[in-house]
Coordinates of C-alpha atoms and ligand atoms in Angstrom, one line a residue:
X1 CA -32.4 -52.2 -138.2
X2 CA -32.3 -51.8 -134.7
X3 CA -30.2 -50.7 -132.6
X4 CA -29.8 -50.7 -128.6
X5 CA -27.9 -47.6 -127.2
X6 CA -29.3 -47.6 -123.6
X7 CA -27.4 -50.3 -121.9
X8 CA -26.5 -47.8 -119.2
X9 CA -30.3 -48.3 -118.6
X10 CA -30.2 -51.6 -119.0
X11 CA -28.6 -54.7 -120.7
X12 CA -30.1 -57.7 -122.5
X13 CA -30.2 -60.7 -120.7
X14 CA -26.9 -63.4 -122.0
X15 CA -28.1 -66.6 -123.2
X16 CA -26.5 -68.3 -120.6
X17 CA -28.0 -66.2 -118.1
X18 CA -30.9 -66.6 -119.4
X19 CA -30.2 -71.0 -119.8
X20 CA -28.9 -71.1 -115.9
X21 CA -32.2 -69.4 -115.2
X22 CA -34.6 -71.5 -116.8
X23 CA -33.2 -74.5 -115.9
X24 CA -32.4 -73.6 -112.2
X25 CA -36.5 -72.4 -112.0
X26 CA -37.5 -75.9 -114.1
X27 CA -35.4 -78.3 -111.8
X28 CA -34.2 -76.3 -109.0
X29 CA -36.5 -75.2 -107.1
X30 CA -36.4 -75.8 -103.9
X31 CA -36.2 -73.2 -101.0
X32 CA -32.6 -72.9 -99.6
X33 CA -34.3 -72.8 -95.9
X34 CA -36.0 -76.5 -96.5
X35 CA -33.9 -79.6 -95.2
X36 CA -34.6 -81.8 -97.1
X37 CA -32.5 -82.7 -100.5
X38 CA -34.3 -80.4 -103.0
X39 CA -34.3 -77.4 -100.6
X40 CA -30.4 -78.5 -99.7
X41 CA -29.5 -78.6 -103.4
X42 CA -30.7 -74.9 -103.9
X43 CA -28.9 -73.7 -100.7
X44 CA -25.7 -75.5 -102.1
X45 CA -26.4 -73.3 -105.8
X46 CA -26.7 -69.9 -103.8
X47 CA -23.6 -70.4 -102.0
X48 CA -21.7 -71.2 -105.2
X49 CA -23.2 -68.0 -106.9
X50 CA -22.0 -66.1 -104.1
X51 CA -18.5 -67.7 -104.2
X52 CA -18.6 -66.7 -107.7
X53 CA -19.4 -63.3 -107.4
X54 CA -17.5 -62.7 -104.4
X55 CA -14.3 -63.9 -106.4
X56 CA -14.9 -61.2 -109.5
X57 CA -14.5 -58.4 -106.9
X58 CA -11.8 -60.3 -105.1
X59 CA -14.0 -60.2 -101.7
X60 CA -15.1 -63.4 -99.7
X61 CA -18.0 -65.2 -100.1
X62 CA -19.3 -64.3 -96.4
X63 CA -19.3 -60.7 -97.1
X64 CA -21.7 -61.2 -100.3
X65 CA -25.3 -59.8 -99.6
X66 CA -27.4 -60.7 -102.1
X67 CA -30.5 -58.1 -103.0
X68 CA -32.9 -56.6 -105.2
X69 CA -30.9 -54.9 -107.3
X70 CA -28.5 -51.4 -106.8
X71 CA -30.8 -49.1 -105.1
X72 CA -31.5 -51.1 -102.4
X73 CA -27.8 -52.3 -102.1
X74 CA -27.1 -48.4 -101.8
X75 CA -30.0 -47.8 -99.4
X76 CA -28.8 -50.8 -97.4
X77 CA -24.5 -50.0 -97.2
X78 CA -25.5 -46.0 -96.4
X79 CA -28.3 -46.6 -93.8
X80 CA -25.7 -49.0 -92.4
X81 CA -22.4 -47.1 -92.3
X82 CA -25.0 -44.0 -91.0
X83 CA -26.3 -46.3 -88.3
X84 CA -22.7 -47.3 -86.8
X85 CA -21.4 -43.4 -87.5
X86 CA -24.3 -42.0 -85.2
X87 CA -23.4 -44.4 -82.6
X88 CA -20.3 -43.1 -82.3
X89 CA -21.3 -39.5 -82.2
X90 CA -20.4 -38.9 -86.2
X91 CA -22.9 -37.7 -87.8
X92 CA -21.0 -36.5 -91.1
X93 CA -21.6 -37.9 -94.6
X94 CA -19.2 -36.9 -98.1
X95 CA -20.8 -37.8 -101.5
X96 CA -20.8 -35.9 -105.2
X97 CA -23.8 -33.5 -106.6
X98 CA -24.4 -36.6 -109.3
X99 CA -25.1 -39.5 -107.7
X100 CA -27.5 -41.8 -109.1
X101 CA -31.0 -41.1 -106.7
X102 CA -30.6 -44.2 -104.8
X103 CA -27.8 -42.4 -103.0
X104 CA -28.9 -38.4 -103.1
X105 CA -32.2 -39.4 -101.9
X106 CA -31.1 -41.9 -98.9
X107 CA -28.4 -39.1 -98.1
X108 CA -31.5 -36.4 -98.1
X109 CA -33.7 -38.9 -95.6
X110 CA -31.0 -38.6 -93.6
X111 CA -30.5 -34.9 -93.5
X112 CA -33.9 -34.7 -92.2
X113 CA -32.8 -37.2 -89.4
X114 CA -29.9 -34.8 -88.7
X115 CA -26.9 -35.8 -90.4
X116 CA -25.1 -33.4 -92.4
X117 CA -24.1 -33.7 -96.1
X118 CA -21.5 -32.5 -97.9
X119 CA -21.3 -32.9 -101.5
X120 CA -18.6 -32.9 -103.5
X121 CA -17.7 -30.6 -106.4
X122 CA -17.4 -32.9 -109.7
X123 CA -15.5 -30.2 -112.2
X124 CA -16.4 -29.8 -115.6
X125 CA -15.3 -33.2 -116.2
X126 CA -17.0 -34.6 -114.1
X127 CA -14.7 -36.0 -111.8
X128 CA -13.6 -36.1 -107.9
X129 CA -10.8 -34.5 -107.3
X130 CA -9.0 -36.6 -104.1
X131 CA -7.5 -33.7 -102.5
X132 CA -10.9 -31.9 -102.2
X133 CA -12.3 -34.7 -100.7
X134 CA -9.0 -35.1 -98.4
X135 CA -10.1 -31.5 -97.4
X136 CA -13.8 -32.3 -96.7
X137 CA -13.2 -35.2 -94.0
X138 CA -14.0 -34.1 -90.4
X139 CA -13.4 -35.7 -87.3
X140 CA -17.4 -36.5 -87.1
X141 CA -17.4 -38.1 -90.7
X142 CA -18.8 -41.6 -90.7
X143 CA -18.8 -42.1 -94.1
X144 CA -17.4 -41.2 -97.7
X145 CA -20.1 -42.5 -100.8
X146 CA -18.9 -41.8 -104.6
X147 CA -19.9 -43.9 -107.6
X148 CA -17.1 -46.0 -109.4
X149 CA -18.4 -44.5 -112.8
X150 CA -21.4 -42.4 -113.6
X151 CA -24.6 -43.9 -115.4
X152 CA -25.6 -40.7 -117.4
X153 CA -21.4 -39.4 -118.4
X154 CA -19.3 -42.1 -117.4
X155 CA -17.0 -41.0 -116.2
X156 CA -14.4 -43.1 -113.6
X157 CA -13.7 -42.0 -110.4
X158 CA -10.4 -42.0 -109.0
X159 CA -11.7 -45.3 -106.3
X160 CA -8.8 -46.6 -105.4
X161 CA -7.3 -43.3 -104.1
X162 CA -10.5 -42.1 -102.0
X163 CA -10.6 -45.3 -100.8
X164 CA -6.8 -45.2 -99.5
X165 CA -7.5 -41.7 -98.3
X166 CA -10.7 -42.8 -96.6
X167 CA -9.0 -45.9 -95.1
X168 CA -6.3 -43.3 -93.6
X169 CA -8.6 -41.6 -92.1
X170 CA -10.5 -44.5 -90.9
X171 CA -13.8 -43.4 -92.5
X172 CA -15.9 -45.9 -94.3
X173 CA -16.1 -46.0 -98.2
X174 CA -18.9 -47.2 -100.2
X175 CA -18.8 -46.6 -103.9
X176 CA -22.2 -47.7 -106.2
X177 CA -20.9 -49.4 -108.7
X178 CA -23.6 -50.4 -110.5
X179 CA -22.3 -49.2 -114.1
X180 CA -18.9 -50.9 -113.0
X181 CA -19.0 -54.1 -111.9
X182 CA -18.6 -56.6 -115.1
X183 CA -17.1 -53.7 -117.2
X184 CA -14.2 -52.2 -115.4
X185 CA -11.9 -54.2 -113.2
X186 CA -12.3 -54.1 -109.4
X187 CA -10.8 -55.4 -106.7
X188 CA -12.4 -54.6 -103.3
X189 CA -8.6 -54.8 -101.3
X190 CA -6.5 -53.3 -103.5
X191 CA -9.1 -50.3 -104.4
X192 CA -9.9 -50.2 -100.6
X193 CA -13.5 -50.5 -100.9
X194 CA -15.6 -50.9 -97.4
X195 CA -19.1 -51.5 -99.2
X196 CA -20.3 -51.7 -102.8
X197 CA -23.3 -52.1 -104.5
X198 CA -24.0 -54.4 -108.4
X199 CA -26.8 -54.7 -110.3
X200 CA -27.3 -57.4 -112.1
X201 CA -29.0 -56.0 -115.5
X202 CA -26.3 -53.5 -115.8
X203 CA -24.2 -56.5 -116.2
X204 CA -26.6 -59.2 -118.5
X205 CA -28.0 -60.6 -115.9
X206 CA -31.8 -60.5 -114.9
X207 CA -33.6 -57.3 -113.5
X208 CA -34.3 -57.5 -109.3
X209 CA -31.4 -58.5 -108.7
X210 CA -28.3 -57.7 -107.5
X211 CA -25.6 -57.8 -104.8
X212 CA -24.2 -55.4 -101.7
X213 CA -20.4 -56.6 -100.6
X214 CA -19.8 -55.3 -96.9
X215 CA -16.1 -55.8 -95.8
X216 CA -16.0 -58.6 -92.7
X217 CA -16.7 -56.5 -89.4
X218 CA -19.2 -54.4 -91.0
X219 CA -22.6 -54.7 -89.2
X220 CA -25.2 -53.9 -91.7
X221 CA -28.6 -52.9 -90.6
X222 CA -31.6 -54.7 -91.9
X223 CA -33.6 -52.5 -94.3
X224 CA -36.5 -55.7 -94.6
X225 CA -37.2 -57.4 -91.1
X226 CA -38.4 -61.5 -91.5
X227 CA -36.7 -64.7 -91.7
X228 CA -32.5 -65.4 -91.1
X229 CA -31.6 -65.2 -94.9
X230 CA -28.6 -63.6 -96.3
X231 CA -27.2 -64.1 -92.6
X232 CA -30.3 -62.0 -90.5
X233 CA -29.5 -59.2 -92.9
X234 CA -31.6 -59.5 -95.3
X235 CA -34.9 -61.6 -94.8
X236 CA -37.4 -63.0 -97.6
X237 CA -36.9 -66.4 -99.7
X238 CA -33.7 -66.0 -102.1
X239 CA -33.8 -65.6 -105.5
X240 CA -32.1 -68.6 -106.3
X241 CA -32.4 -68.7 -110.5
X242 CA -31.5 -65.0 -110.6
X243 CA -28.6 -65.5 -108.0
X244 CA -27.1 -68.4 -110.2
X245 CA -27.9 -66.2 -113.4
X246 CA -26.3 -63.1 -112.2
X247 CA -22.9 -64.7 -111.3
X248 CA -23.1 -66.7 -114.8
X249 CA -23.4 -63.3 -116.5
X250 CA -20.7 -61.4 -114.3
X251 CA -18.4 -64.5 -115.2
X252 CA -18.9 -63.9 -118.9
X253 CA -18.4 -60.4 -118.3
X254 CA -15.5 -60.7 -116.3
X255 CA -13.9 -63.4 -119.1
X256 CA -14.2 -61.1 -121.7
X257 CA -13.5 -57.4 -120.0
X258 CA -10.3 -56.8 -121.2
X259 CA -11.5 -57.6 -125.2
X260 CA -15.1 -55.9 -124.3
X261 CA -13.4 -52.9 -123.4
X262 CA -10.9 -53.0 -126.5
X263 CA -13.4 -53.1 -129.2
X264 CA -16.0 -50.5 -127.2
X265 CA -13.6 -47.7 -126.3
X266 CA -12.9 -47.8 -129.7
X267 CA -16.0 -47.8 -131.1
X268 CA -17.0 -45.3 -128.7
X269 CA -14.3 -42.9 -129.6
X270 CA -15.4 -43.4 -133.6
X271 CA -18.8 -42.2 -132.1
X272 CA -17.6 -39.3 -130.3
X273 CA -15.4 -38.3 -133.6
X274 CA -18.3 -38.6 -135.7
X275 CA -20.9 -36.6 -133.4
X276 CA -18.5 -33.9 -132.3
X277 CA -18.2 -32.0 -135.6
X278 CA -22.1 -31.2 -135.1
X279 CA -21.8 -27.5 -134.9
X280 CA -22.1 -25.7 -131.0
X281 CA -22.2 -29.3 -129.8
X282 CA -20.5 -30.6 -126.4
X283 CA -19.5 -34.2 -124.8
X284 CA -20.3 -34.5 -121.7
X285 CA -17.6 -35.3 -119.4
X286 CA -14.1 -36.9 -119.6
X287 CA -13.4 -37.5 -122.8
X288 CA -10.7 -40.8 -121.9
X289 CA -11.6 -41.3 -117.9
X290 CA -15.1 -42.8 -119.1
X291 CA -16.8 -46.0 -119.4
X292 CA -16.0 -47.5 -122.5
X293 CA -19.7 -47.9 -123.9
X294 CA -20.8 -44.2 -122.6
X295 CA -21.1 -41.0 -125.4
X296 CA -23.1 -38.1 -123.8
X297 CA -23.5 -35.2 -125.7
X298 CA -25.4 -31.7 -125.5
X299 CA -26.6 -30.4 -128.4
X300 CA -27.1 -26.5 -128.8
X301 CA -31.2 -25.3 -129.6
X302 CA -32.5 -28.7 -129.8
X303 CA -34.8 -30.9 -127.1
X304 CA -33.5 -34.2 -125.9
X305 CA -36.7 -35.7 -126.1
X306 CA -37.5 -35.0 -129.5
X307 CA -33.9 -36.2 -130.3
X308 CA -34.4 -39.5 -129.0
X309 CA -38.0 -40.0 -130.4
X310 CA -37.0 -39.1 -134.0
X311 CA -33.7 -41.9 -133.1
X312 CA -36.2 -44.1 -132.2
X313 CA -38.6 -44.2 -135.5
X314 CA -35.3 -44.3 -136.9
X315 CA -34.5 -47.7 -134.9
X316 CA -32.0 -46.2 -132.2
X317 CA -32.5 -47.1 -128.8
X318 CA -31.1 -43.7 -126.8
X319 CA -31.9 -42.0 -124.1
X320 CA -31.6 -38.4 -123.4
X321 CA -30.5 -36.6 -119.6
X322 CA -33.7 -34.3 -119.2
X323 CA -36.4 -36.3 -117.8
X324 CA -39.9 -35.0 -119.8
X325 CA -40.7 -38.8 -120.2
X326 CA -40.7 -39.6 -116.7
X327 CA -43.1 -36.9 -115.7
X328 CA -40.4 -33.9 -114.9
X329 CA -39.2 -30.8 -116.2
X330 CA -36.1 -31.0 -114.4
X331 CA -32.5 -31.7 -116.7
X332 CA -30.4 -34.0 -115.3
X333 CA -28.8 -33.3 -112.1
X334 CA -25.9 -35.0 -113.8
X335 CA -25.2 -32.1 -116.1
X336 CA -26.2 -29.1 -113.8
X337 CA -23.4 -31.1 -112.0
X338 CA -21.3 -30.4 -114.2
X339 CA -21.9 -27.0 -114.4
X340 CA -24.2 -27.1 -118.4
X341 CA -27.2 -24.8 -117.5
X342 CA -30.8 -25.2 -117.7
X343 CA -31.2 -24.6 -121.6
X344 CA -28.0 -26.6 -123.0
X345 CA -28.5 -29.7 -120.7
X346 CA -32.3 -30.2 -121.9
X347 CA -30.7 -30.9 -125.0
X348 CA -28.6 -33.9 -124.1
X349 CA -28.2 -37.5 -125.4
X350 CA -26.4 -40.6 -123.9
X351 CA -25.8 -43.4 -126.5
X352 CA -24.4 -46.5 -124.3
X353 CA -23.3 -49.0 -127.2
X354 CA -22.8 -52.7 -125.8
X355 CA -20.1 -54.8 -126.4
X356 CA -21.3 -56.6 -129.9
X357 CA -21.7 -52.9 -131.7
X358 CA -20.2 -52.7 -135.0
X359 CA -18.3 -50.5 -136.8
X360 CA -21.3 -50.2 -139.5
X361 CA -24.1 -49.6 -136.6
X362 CA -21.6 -46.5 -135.3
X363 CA -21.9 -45.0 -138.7
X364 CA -25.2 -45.7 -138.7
X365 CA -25.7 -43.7 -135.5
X366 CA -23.6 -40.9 -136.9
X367 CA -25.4 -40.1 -139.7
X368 CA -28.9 -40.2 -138.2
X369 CA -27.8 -38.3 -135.4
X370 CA -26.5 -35.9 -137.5
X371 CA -29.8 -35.8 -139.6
X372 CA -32.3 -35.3 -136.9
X373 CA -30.3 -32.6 -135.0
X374 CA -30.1 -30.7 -138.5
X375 CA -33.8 -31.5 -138.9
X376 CA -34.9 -30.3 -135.4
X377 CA -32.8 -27.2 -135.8
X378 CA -34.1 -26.3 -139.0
X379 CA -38.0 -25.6 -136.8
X380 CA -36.4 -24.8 -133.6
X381 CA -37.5 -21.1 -132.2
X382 CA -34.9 -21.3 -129.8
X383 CA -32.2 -21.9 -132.8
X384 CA -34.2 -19.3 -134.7
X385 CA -33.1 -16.9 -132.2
X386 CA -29.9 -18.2 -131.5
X387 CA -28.9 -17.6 -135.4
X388 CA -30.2 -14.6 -135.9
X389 CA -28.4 -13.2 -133.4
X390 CA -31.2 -12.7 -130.7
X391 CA -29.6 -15.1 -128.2
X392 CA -26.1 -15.7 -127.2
X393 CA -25.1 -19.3 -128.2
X394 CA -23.8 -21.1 -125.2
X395 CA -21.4 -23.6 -126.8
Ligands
PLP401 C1 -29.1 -48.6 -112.5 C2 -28.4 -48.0 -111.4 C3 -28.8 -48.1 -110.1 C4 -30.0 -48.8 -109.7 O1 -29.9 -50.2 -109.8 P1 -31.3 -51.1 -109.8 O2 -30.8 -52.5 -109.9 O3 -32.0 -50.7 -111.1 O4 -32.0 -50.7 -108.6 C5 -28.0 -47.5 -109.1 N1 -26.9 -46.8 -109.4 C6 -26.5 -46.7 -110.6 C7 -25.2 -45.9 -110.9 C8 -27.2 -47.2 -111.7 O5 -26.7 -47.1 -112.9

């Protein structure tokens, strides 16, 4: 049995993503800039991708940018909404403490090029609270950047209302919302949304790719310099297959959201009953104001990364917020966030279930969860210490 639990990190590929793909690179592939028929042909396919993705975030095909993928849609919207703030003397930027790094580290390149930063507090739920960011915006603040929904807790912003609060106060809004487009309705008018950035493998689409929607009268700046693709905004031969295959998959996605979302927040909330009665255990975040695939928990005494190894011989694909594997020390920045310290955060676990999980694979989950945090306690010093009375438990 296996089972994938890490489609925050990534989704498979839907087969007809992957059929548009293959036959778009077998017959299709001409390049969009060429005049003749075969380069015309794949000019006329991009421009019906972007149409389609444009219409499942009710923007306008000519404010669809297409691009690598998330981070460099988020590199792109804030160096762009920077660019036009500092030319009007406003040098003042509002995001969250838990950003995905895409943002926080664009936003930090650009406190050493003198802008300031404010982040905002995200609670013990991890969520904005409008009124706080109300308070926040100056009369020098270019631009307001929060995430629709978090990759590591979930948890779902309150977008539309920044965004009418940001509109009132005619600062730009981007939102990342990476972990939100093809899973939670959006509509870039009514949630008055400025810029946003997709990715197209958070959705079942292919990897490198992705989209950046800039409302009409937004001047983006160029992050690559070249050719006078993607408008002059973004230069280098399109991605044609992966264009077509992305708006195939966000399509699908958007077909099926309202029954997707049914059957996972339900099988996500079995989850979260099942793991919850693990003693001097936590979930991470809003428990309702979450994406309806994300369960993050902490468990007391216990390291994340033995947690999701043991899962993993055990055929569950997890992933856990304190990055050992990826060369760091450092727990998630997520859950200092939200206020876990050092010791309880290192012992965290996201499961992201996707939409075709059963009710059987849940249990499945359950129980070996259950069984390797028992296990890891059992030869844990720190739990050692924590039972006997040596160390103050936490949770
Ligand atoms: C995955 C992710 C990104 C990065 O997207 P890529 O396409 O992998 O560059 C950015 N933001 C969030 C919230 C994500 O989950």
């Amino acid at each position: 049995m296996r089972i994938y639990a890490d489609n925050a990190a990534t989704t498979k590929m839907s087969r007809a993503a992957i059929d548009t793909m293959l036959s778009c690179m077998e017959g299709n592939y001409g390049n969009p800039s060429s005049l003749y028929v075969l380069g015309q042909q794949a000019k006329e396919s991009l421009e019906r991708a972007r149409e389609e993705v444009a219409a499942a975030i009710n923007a306008q095909a000519a404010e669809i940018y297409f691009t690598s993928g998330g981070s460099e849609a988020d590199n792109q919207a804030i160096r762009s909404a920077a660019g036009l703030g500092k030319k009007q003397g406003k040098m003042h930027i509002i995001s969250t403490a838990f950003e995905h790094h895409a943002v926080l580290h664009t936003l930090k390149k650009l406190e050493d090029e003198g802008f300031e930063i404010t982040l905002l507090d995200v609670h013990e739920d991890g969520l904005v609270r409008a009124a706080e960011l109300e308070a926040a915006i100056r009369e020098d603040t270019c631009l307001v950047t929060v995430m629709f929904a978090n990759n590591e807790i979930g948890t779902v912003q309150p977008v539309r209302e920044i965004g009418a609060i940001c509109r009132a106060h005619g600062v730009l809004f981007h939102t990342d919302a990476v972990q939100a487009v093809g899973h939670l309705p959006i509509d870039v008018q009514a949630d008055n949304i400025d810029l946003l950035s997709a990715s197209a493998h958070k959705f079942h689409g292919p990897k490198g790719t992705g989209f950046l929607y800039a409302r009409k009268g937004i001047r983006l700046l160029n992050l690559i310099e070249g050719g006078a693709q993607e408008r002059g905004k973004r230069a280098g031969t399109e991605n044609v297959a992966a264009a077509l295959a992305m708006a195939v998959a966000l399509r699908e996605a958007v077909a099926d959201m309202a029954e997707n979302d049914r059957h996972m927040s339900a099988m996500r909330d079995r989850l979260i009953e099942g793991l919850k009665v693990i003693p001097h255990s936590a979930l991470n975040g809003d428990p309702k104001k979450r994406l309806p695939g994300n369960v993050n928990f902490c468990f007391e005494g216990i390291e994340g990364e033995s947690l999701l190894l043991m899962l993993d011989d055990r055929g569950i694909c997890a992933s856990s917020g304190s990055a050992c594997t990826s060369g760091s020390l450092d727990p998630s920045h997520v859950l200092l966030a939200i206020g876990r310290v050092h010791d309880v955060a290192h012992g965290s676990l996201r499961l992201t279930i996707g939409e075709g999980i059963t009710e059987k694979e849940i249990d499945y989950i359950i129980d070996n969860v259950r069984e390797v945090v028992e296990y890891l306690r059992s030869i844990s010093p720190v739990w050692r210490d924590l039972v006997s009375g040596k160390s103050q438990f936490i949770l």
